[in-house]
Short mmCIF file of C-alpha atoms and ligand atoms in Angstrom, two decimals:
data_model
loop_
_atom_site.label_atom_id
_atom_site.label_comp_id
_atom_site.label_asym_id
_atom_site.label_seq_id
_atom_site.Cartn_x
_atom_site.Cartn_y
_atom_site.Cartn_z
CA MET A 1122 87.62 177.11 138.78
CA GLN A 1123 84.33 178.04 140.65
CA ILE A 1124 84.76 180.47 143.57
CA ALA A 1125 82.60 178.53 145.77
CA GLU A 1126 85.20 175.26 144.72
CA ARG A 1127 87.77 177.36 145.50
CA LEU A 1128 86.91 178.40 148.85
CA MET A 1129 85.80 174.64 149.66
CA SER A 1130 89.59 173.53 148.82
CA LEU A 1131 91.12 176.31 150.99
CA SER A 1132 90.79 174.63 154.11
CA LEU A 1133 92.80 171.81 152.71
CA ILE A 1134 95.64 174.12 151.15
CA ARG A 1135 95.87 176.12 154.38
CA THR A 1136 96.89 172.59 156.18
CA VAL A 1137 98.86 171.89 153.17
CA LEU A 1138 100.69 175.28 153.82
CA LEU A 1139 101.12 174.87 157.41
CA THR A 1140 102.94 171.75 156.77
CA ALA A 1141 105.08 173.45 154.12
CA PHE A 1142 105.67 176.06 156.59
CA SER A 1143 106.73 174.33 159.58
CA PHE A 1144 109.43 172.45 157.02
CA CYS A 1145 110.59 175.85 155.98
CA LEU A 1146 110.99 177.40 159.58
CA ALA A 1147 113.07 173.87 160.03
CA ALA A 1148 115.12 174.42 157.15
CA ARG A 1149 115.93 177.88 158.06
CA SER A 1150 117.12 177.09 161.50
CA LEU A 1151 119.27 174.70 159.78
CA SER A 1152 120.55 177.16 157.71
CA THR A 1153 121.56 179.59 160.43
CA SER A 1154 123.56 177.08 162.32
CA VAL A 1155 125.76 177.00 158.90
CA HIS A 1156 125.77 180.62 158.75
CA LEU A 1157 127.10 180.63 162.33
CA GLN A 1158 129.78 177.93 161.46
CA ALA A 1159 131.20 180.16 158.44
CA GLN A 1160 133.83 182.46 159.21
CA ALA A 1161 134.52 185.64 157.15
CA LYS A 1162 137.96 186.16 156.34
CA SER A 1163 139.00 189.55 157.25
CA LYS A 1164 139.83 191.69 154.73
CA LYS A 1165 140.16 195.15 154.00
CA THR A 1166 136.43 196.77 153.51
CA LEU A 1167 135.80 198.71 150.10
CA ALA A 1168 133.97 201.33 151.83
CA LYS A 1169 135.45 205.19 150.36
CA SER A 1170 135.55 208.18 152.32
CA GLY A 1171 132.90 210.57 151.51
CA VAL A 1172 130.84 208.20 149.68
CA LYS A 1173 127.46 206.67 151.22
CA ASN A 1174 127.54 202.87 152.06
CA VAL A 1175 124.60 201.09 150.31
CA VAL A 1176 123.48 198.09 151.20
CA LEU A 1177 121.14 195.21 150.33
CA VAL A 1178 118.90 194.78 152.92
CA ASP A 1179 117.12 191.75 151.15
CA GLY A 1180 115.92 190.19 148.08
CA VAL A 1181 113.19 187.91 147.06
CA ARG A 1182 111.76 186.68 143.72
CA THR A 1183 108.85 184.53 142.86
CA PRO A 1184 109.18 181.24 141.57
CA PHE A 1185 110.41 181.18 137.89
CA LEU A 1186 108.25 179.12 135.61
CA LEU A 1187 108.38 178.14 132.05
CA SER A 1188 106.30 180.78 130.08
CA GLY A 1189 102.67 179.30 128.83
CA THR A 1190 102.47 177.45 132.33
CA THR A 1191 100.89 178.41 135.67
CA TYR A 1192 101.50 182.14 135.52
CA ALA A 1193 100.00 182.39 132.06
CA ASP A 1194 96.91 184.04 132.55
CA LEU A 1195 98.40 186.66 134.92
CA MET A 1196 99.72 190.29 133.82
CA PRO A 1197 103.23 191.25 134.32
CA HIS A 1198 102.04 193.90 136.91
CA ASP A 1199 100.42 190.92 138.64
CA LEU A 1200 103.73 189.25 138.66
CA ALA A 1201 105.71 192.01 139.76
CA ARG A 1202 103.25 193.17 142.66
CA ALA A 1203 104.00 189.54 143.97
CA ALA A 1204 107.71 189.95 143.96
CA LEU A 1205 106.86 193.42 145.81
CA GLN A 1206 104.46 192.07 148.28
CA GLY A 1207 106.87 189.31 148.88
CA LEU A 1208 109.50 191.90 149.88
CA LEU A 1209 107.44 193.81 152.12
CA LYS A 1210 106.27 190.60 154.20
CA ARG A 1211 109.97 189.24 154.12
CA THR A 1212 111.51 192.68 155.45
CA GLY A 1213 108.28 193.88 157.53
CA LEU A 1214 109.11 197.14 155.60
CA PRO A 1215 106.72 200.20 156.55
CA LYS A 1216 105.07 200.68 152.95
CA ASP A 1217 105.42 204.68 152.92
CA ALA A 1218 109.50 204.20 154.19
CA VAL A 1219 110.18 203.68 150.59
CA ASP A 1220 111.30 207.04 148.71
CA TYR A 1221 111.51 205.59 145.34
CA ILE A 1222 110.90 202.45 143.29
CA VAL A 1223 112.72 201.17 140.00
CA TYR A 1224 111.75 198.44 137.83
CA GLY A 1225 113.26 196.54 134.86
CA THR A 1226 111.20 194.87 132.16
CA VAL A 1227 112.15 194.02 128.47
CA ILE A 1228 109.24 192.96 126.67
CA GLN A 1229 106.34 195.58 127.58
CA GLU A 1230 102.73 194.56 127.84
CA VAL A 1231 101.06 196.82 125.21
CA LYS A 1232 98.78 198.58 128.06
CA THR A 1233 101.51 198.69 130.78
CA SER A 1234 103.87 201.29 130.00
CA ASN A 1235 105.01 201.97 133.41
CA VAL A 1236 104.91 198.54 135.13
CA ALA A 1237 106.68 199.88 138.35
CA ARG A 1238 104.13 202.38 139.01
CA GLU A 1239 101.07 199.59 138.49
CA ALA A 1240 102.94 196.99 140.53
CA ALA A 1241 103.57 199.38 143.26
CA LEU A 1242 100.54 200.56 143.73
CA GLY A 1243 98.59 197.08 143.31
CA ALA A 1244 101.05 196.00 146.38
CA GLY A 1245 100.16 198.84 148.34
CA PHE A 1246 103.17 201.01 148.24
CA SER A 1247 102.02 204.80 149.23
CA ASP A 1248 100.51 206.68 146.12
CA LYS A 1249 103.03 209.30 147.14
CA THR A 1250 106.22 206.90 146.52
CA PRO A 1251 107.42 207.48 142.70
CA ALA A 1252 107.92 204.40 140.61
CA HIS A 1253 109.59 204.12 137.04
CA THR A 1254 110.50 201.54 134.42
CA VAL A 1255 113.96 200.81 132.93
CA THR A 1256 114.96 198.68 130.25
CA MET A 1257 118.35 197.31 129.22
CA ALA A 1258 117.75 193.99 128.02
CA CYS A 1259 118.89 191.47 130.14
CA ILE A 1260 120.48 193.39 132.59
CA SER A 1261 117.34 195.94 133.23
CA SER A 1262 117.05 194.30 136.61
CA ASN A 1263 121.03 195.42 137.27
CA GLN A 1264 120.36 198.91 135.52
CA ALA A 1265 117.20 199.21 138.04
CA MET A 1266 119.36 198.51 141.34
CA THR A 1267 122.16 200.82 140.05
CA THR A 1268 119.98 203.61 139.73
CA ALA A 1269 118.71 202.90 143.25
CA VAL A 1270 122.41 202.92 144.27
CA GLY A 1271 123.16 206.24 142.59
CA LEU A 1272 119.94 207.78 144.25
CA ILE A 1273 120.96 206.89 147.44
CA ALA A 1274 124.99 207.64 147.13
CA ALA A 1275 123.74 210.96 145.82
CA GLY A 1276 121.86 211.69 149.11
CA GLN A 1277 118.52 211.84 147.30
CA CYS A 1278 116.85 208.86 148.57
CA ASP A 1279 117.75 206.52 151.52
CA ALA A 1280 115.58 203.46 150.94
CA VAL A 1281 114.65 202.30 147.11
CA VAL A 1282 113.03 199.26 146.10
CA ALA A 1283 114.35 197.83 142.76
CA GLY A 1284 113.41 194.96 140.66
CA GLY A 1285 112.70 193.33 137.78
CA VAL A 1286 109.61 191.50 135.75
CA GLU A 1287 109.66 189.40 132.48
CA PHE A 1288 106.27 187.71 131.56
CA MET A 1289 106.92 185.79 128.01
CA SER A 1290 103.80 184.01 128.24
CA ASP A 1291 102.04 187.19 126.67
CA VAL A 1292 104.35 188.87 124.33
CA PRO A 1293 102.77 191.50 122.19
CA ILE A 1294 101.98 190.20 119.17
CA ARG A 1295 102.95 192.70 116.23
CA HIS A 1296 100.84 192.98 113.01
CA SER A 1297 102.61 194.57 109.71
CA ARG A 1298 102.35 198.36 109.73
CA LYS A 1299 99.89 198.18 106.98
CA MET A 1300 97.60 196.03 109.06
CA ARG A 1301 97.97 198.25 111.91
CA LYS A 1302 97.27 201.25 109.70
CA THR A 1303 93.96 199.56 108.56
CA MET A 1304 93.02 199.12 112.06
CA LEU A 1305 93.26 202.36 113.18
CA SER A 1306 91.58 204.16 110.33
CA LEU A 1307 88.51 201.52 110.93
CA ASN A 1308 88.60 202.56 114.56
CA LYS A 1309 88.47 206.12 113.61
CA ALA A 1310 85.89 206.52 110.89
CA LYS A 1311 82.78 208.11 112.27
CA THR A 1312 80.10 206.65 110.40
CA LEU A 1313 78.90 202.95 109.58
CA GLY A 1314 79.13 204.39 105.81
CA ALA A 1315 82.45 205.56 106.02
CA ARG A 1316 83.51 202.08 107.94
CA LEU A 1317 82.15 200.02 105.42
CA SER A 1318 83.42 202.45 102.50
CA LEU A 1319 86.95 201.60 104.35
CA GLN A 1320 87.03 198.16 104.49
CA ASN A 1321 86.61 194.88 102.55
CA CYS A 1322 85.64 191.41 104.66
CA GLU A 1323 88.75 190.65 105.69
CA LYS A 1324 89.21 194.17 107.62
CA ILE A 1325 85.91 193.89 109.50
CA ALA A 1326 86.47 190.28 110.38
CA ILE A 1327 89.95 191.34 112.05
CA ALA A 1328 88.20 194.33 113.85
CA LEU A 1329 85.95 192.19 115.37
CA LEU A 1330 88.44 189.56 116.42
CA VAL A 1331 90.27 192.29 118.14
CA PHE A 1332 87.11 193.67 119.69
CA PHE A 1333 86.43 190.33 120.97
CA ILE A 1334 89.60 189.33 122.37
CA ILE A 1335 89.47 193.11 124.45
CA VAL A 1336 86.16 192.02 125.48
CA VAL A 1337 86.64 188.59 126.56
CA GLU A 1338 90.32 189.65 128.17
CA THR A 1339 88.78 192.20 130.35
CA ILE A 1340 86.01 190.14 131.86
CA PHE A 1341 88.52 187.20 132.18
CA HIS A 1342 90.49 189.62 134.11
CA THR A 1343 87.94 191.02 136.51
CA LEU A 1344 86.86 187.62 137.43
CA PHE A 1345 90.75 186.73 137.84
CA LEU A 1346 91.37 189.59 140.16
CA LEU A 1347 88.35 188.55 142.68
CA ILE A 1348 89.83 184.76 142.76
CA GLN A 1349 92.90 186.35 143.67
CA LEU A 1350 92.06 188.54 146.20
CA ALA A 1351 90.53 185.43 147.96
CA ASP A 1352 94.23 184.14 147.81
CA CYS A 1353 95.54 186.91 149.15
CA CYS A 1354 95.60 185.65 153.06
CA LEU A 1355 97.71 182.29 151.56
CA ASN A 1356 100.59 183.88 150.14
CA PHE A 1357 103.84 183.07 152.18
CA LYS A 1358 107.22 183.03 152.02
CA CYS A 1359 109.88 180.46 151.73
CA GLY A 1360 113.74 180.50 151.76
CA ASP A 1361 114.37 183.13 148.71
CA VAL A 1362 111.19 182.04 146.82
CA ILE A 1363 107.90 183.66 147.37
CA VAL A 1364 104.39 182.32 146.55
CA THR A 1365 102.10 183.90 144.23
CA GLY A 1366 99.07 183.39 141.74
CA ARG A 1367 95.83 182.15 141.21
CA ASP A 1368 97.08 178.50 142.01
CA ILE A 1369 99.73 178.06 144.80
CA VAL A 1370 103.19 178.40 143.31
CA SER A 1371 106.20 177.76 145.31
CA LYS A 1372 108.87 176.05 143.42
CA ASP A 1373 110.62 176.90 139.82
CA ASN A 1374 109.05 174.42 137.09
CA GLY A 1375 111.94 174.77 134.37
CA ILE A 1376 114.63 172.72 135.99
CA ARG A 1377 115.06 169.56 133.88
CA PRO A 1378 117.70 167.17 135.08
CA ALA A 1379 118.99 164.91 132.02
CA THR A 1380 122.09 162.80 131.19
CA MET A 1381 124.46 163.58 128.91
CA GLU A 1382 123.12 160.92 126.67
CA GLN A 1383 119.24 162.36 126.99
CA MET A 1384 120.95 165.79 125.79
CA ALA A 1385 122.82 164.74 122.98
CA LYS A 1386 119.75 163.35 121.11
CA LEU A 1387 117.93 166.74 121.39
CA LYS A 1388 117.46 168.40 118.18
CA PRO A 1389 118.61 171.79 117.32
CA ALA A 1390 116.30 174.67 118.85
CA PHE A 1391 117.11 177.83 116.30
CA ILE A 1392 118.54 176.71 113.03
CA LYS A 1393 117.70 173.42 111.62
CA PRO A 1394 118.74 170.81 110.59
CA HIS A 1395 122.35 171.92 111.09
CA GLY A 1396 122.38 174.45 114.60
CA THR A 1397 124.13 173.21 117.62
CA VAL A 1398 122.19 174.90 120.35
CA THR A 1399 119.54 172.85 121.59
CA ALA A 1400 117.36 173.30 124.61
CA ALA A 1401 119.58 171.70 126.89
CA ASN A 1402 122.38 174.55 126.39
CA SER A 1403 119.78 177.73 126.15
CA SER A 1404 118.23 179.40 128.91
CA PHE A 1405 114.39 178.74 128.43
CA LEU A 1406 111.41 181.42 127.82
CA THR A 1407 110.79 182.28 131.56
CA ASP A 1408 108.09 184.17 133.45
CA GLY A 1409 109.40 185.86 137.11
CA ALA A 1410 109.38 188.58 139.07
CA SER A 1411 112.34 189.79 141.58
CA ALA A 1412 112.96 192.56 144.04
CA VAL A 1413 115.20 193.83 146.49
CA LEU A 1414 115.54 196.47 149.03
CA ILE A 1415 118.47 198.92 148.94
CA MET A 1416 119.05 201.45 151.70
CA SER A 1417 121.76 203.81 153.21
CA GLU A 1418 123.53 201.82 155.70
CA GLU A 1419 122.75 204.29 158.44
CA LYS A 1420 119.15 204.28 157.40
CA ALA A 1421 119.06 200.47 157.41
CA LEU A 1422 120.72 200.32 160.79
CA ALA A 1423 118.38 203.03 162.13
CA MET A 1424 115.23 201.20 160.95
CA GLY A 1425 116.92 197.97 162.80
CA TYR A 1426 117.60 196.03 159.69
CA LYS A 1427 120.71 193.51 159.72
CA PRO A 1428 122.11 194.03 155.87
CA LYS A 1429 122.85 191.19 154.04
CA ALA A 1430 125.65 192.86 151.79
CA TYR A 1431 127.40 196.16 150.59
CA LEU A 1432 126.50 197.04 147.22
CA ARG A 1433 130.25 198.38 145.95
CA ASP A 1434 131.54 199.41 142.38
CA PHE A 1435 129.58 198.27 139.38
CA VAL A 1436 130.19 199.05 135.17
CA TYR A 1437 128.55 199.26 132.48
CA VAL A 1438 130.26 198.18 129.29
CA SER A 1439 129.44 198.13 125.38
CA GLN A 1440 131.02 196.42 122.32
CA ASP A 1441 130.43 195.91 118.63
CA PRO A 1442 127.14 193.76 118.61
CA LYS A 1443 128.02 191.93 115.94
CA ASP A 1444 131.32 190.19 116.65
CA GLN A 1445 131.28 190.74 120.60
CA LEU A 1446 127.43 190.21 121.29
CA LEU A 1447 127.34 188.18 124.44
CA LEU A 1448 131.06 188.96 125.64
CA GLY A 1449 129.95 191.46 128.33
CA PRO A 1450 131.25 189.78 131.28
CA THR A 1451 134.68 189.59 129.46
CA TYR A 1452 134.93 193.15 129.05
CA ALA A 1453 133.19 193.99 132.58
CA THR A 1454 134.93 191.82 134.93
CA PRO A 1455 138.78 193.17 134.76
CA LYS A 1456 137.31 196.83 134.65
CA VAL A 1457 135.03 196.49 137.81
CA LEU A 1458 137.79 194.44 139.59
CA GLU A 1459 140.25 197.41 138.70
CA LYS A 1460 137.85 200.19 139.99
CA SER A 1461 137.74 198.33 143.42
CA GLY A 1462 141.58 197.28 143.81
CA LEU A 1463 140.77 193.43 143.47
CA THR A 1464 141.89 190.77 141.48
CA LEU A 1465 140.19 187.74 140.60
CA ASN A 1466 141.55 185.74 143.24
CA ASP A 1467 140.09 188.18 145.71
CA ILE A 1468 136.44 187.09 144.76
CA ASP A 1469 134.88 184.26 146.37
CA VAL A 1470 131.63 184.19 144.76
CA PHE A 1471 131.14 184.47 141.19
CA GLU A 1472 127.50 184.71 139.83
CA PHE A 1473 127.19 185.20 136.02
CA HIS A 1474 124.02 185.22 133.94
CA GLU A 1475 123.93 182.23 131.80
CA ALA A 1476 122.16 183.19 128.27
CA PHE A 1477 123.40 180.27 126.63
CA ALA A 1478 125.88 177.62 127.64
CA GLY A 1479 128.11 178.60 124.23
CA GLN A 1480 127.90 182.15 125.56
CA ILE A 1481 129.45 181.40 128.86
CA MET A 1482 132.03 179.20 127.14
CA ALA A 1483 132.94 181.74 124.89
CA ASN A 1484 133.38 184.22 127.64
CA LEU A 1485 135.65 181.66 129.54
CA LYS A 1486 137.82 181.11 126.52
CA ALA A 1487 137.74 184.74 125.74
CA MET A 1488 139.12 185.50 129.46
CA GLU A 1489 141.44 182.81 129.33
CA SER A 1490 143.06 184.08 126.19
CA ASP A 1491 146.23 186.31 125.78
CA TRP A 1492 145.43 186.93 122.21
CA PHE A 1493 141.88 188.31 122.91
CA GLY A 1494 143.43 190.46 125.71
CA GLN A 1495 146.14 191.63 123.60
CA THR A 1496 144.16 192.00 120.17
CA TYR A 1497 140.53 193.30 121.63
CA MET A 1498 141.24 194.92 124.92
CA GLY A 1499 144.11 196.83 124.81
CA ARG A 1500 145.73 194.25 127.62
CA LYS A 1501 149.34 192.75 128.16
CA THR A 1502 147.95 189.67 129.22
CA LYS A 1503 144.40 187.53 129.67
CA VAL A 1504 141.75 188.90 131.80
CA GLY A 1505 141.99 185.09 133.45
CA ALA A 1506 138.55 183.14 133.95
CA PRO A 1507 137.07 182.55 137.40
CA PRO A 1508 137.21 179.13 138.95
CA MET A 1509 134.68 176.69 138.21
CA GLU A 1510 134.37 175.96 141.97
CA LYS A 1511 133.20 179.48 142.90
CA PHE A 1512 131.40 180.04 139.83
CA ASN A 1513 127.43 179.69 139.84
CA THR A 1514 127.06 176.93 142.07
CA TRP A 1515 123.40 177.39 143.13
CA GLY A 1516 122.40 177.10 139.40
CA GLY A 1517 122.21 179.57 136.61
CA SER A 1518 119.95 181.15 134.25
CA LEU A 1519 120.31 177.77 131.90
CA SER A 1520 118.92 175.69 134.66
CA LEU A 1521 116.85 178.18 136.97
CA GLY A 1522 115.25 180.05 134.12
CA HIS A 1523 115.77 183.54 132.90
CA PRO A 1524 113.06 185.93 132.76
CA PHE A 1525 115.17 188.80 131.06
CA ALA A 1526 114.70 191.81 133.51
CA ALA A 1527 114.27 189.50 136.45
CA THR A 1528 117.75 188.03 136.35
CA GLY A 1529 119.84 190.58 137.67
CA CYS A 1530 118.18 190.71 141.05
CA ARG A 1531 118.41 187.32 141.34
CA LEU A 1532 122.22 187.24 140.70
CA VAL A 1533 122.85 190.25 143.23
CA THR A 1534 120.70 187.95 145.98
CA THR A 1535 122.48 184.93 145.43
CA VAL A 1536 125.90 186.62 145.84
CA ALA A 1537 124.63 187.77 149.12
CA HIS A 1538 123.29 184.68 150.23
CA ARG A 1539 126.25 182.70 149.06
CA LEU A 1540 128.64 185.23 150.68
CA GLN A 1541 126.83 184.55 153.94
CA LYS A 1542 126.60 180.74 153.94
CA GLU A 1543 130.08 180.24 152.37
CA GLY A 1544 131.69 182.77 155.00
CA GLY A 1545 133.37 184.61 151.84
CA GLN A 1546 134.31 188.87 151.88
CA TYR A 1547 133.48 189.36 148.07
CA GLY A 1548 131.30 188.72 145.43
CA LEU A 1549 131.21 189.59 141.58
CA VAL A 1550 128.20 189.28 139.24
CA ALA A 1551 128.53 189.63 135.37
CA ALA A 1552 125.95 189.74 133.11
CA CYS A 1553 125.73 190.32 129.33
CA ALA A 1554 122.70 192.09 127.09
CA ALA A 1555 121.55 192.24 123.80
CA GLY A 1556 123.14 194.71 121.89
CA GLY A 1557 126.66 193.97 123.11
CA GLN A 1558 126.41 195.51 126.11
CA GLY A 1559 127.12 194.13 129.52
CA HIS A 1560 127.45 194.72 133.21
CA ALA A 1561 129.17 193.76 136.41
CA MET A 1562 129.03 194.44 140.08
CA VAL A 1563 131.26 193.82 143.16
CA ILE A 1564 129.34 193.00 146.15
CA GLU A 1565 130.60 192.91 149.69
CA ALA A 1566 129.88 190.79 152.55
CA TYR A 1567 128.19 192.59 155.52
CA PRO A 1568 130.05 191.91 158.59
CA GLN A 1569 128.35 188.91 160.60
C1 NAG B 2075 124.22 172.08 122.78
O1 NAG B 2075 123.95 170.64 123.42
C2 NAG B 2075 123.87 169.58 122.44
C3 NAG B 2075 123.39 168.37 123.10
O2 NAG B 2075 122.13 168.78 123.47
C4 NAG B 2075 125.57 169.29 121.83
O3 NAG B 2075 125.32 168.52 121.12
C5 NAG B 2075 125.82 171.04 121.18
O4 NAG B 2075 127.21 170.62 121.15
C6 NAG B 2075 125.93 171.93 122.48
N1 NAG B 2075 125.98 173.19 121.70
C7 NAG B 2075 126.48 174.42 122.11
C8 NAG B 2075 126.96 175.52 121.22
O5 NAG B 2075 126.38 174.43 123.20
#
């Protein structure tokens, strides 16, 4: 779209935004009144003597979009930056109050090896705030958050921003090693003669193509940044979701209500024609980013924040990736409960990452099986499965989408919000990850 045309449409968009904004305010006051009615059960706290209390101050995410849709022309750090800016706006945090930034990502963009730093600078954080990127498949932002917890508990930092971004609209397309070698040597040859002697027609054509793509991409990206600047003033927040991008995006777009009959007609997604996994029971390829502000309780209170939750015990587990690939939650759940001195019955809110419906079913089945507990986990009896009425009640990765490295922060923020709304005391996050790994964390409601 032309800039002039865009500017003309700004006033219209502004009107729409103002309407949406007042709607949000109304919705918020509604939800506040629900909060007040909810009564927290008074149970023991999980505070440990000699260990700092670490709190979740707040969390945000961008809308989760099907990859290849409205975010398709962004860069991953643009999306991450939008989440960080959303967090800054939501919390009113002074940008230089942050000691450290940790961000997760799984599929790395080829030119961005440390997306945390790129996004942090773009979002306007102080250039004196260090930032690093972590990766651990679908639990990458869990890893970012627990890194933050560790830095704070060890007394090294007071305020850390953690998050994750996944951008499946532009995955690096890999060539064979032979092709890569050819491209590189073509690039290194000094003279035209040397270049010509290196190549045949095909190689030159590929080099030209690569050059063309790089030039076009650079021009497009620069233009796009300009357009984005014009849009900066339009970014605003609504509920858990922040708005970003060239077009105004305020809603997830992957949610597909469907009847059982419609779902039964779907063709297998991976193994044709006999596979059983379809689009209805797999999480879809998603673009999205999330961010949370984690602080020591003292610092948060000193800065005048009302934290949402305490981040308590957490565990990482790993199993044989061949037979037990996505069973992380089955192993991690009893381990973290034991660490916290809690049982399954003490947990009011469960948020499990859903990679596939089949993966969740397999975990629930394993958790309900004495045989599995005895044979694989060295237990006397089964783990026990979470009751469904407490489980992923605000939607999960299957319906909302699963931007790999952004999901962990969504789970933790959702637990904190559900504890507030439902008046529960403890929540449990669990997630599986490629490579046979898994994670779980106990979250405690902050006294209202
Ligand atoms: C996936 O959903 C299809 C219907 O779309 C169903 O027939 C199939 O049994 C389900 N498979 C798994 C593994 O969840």
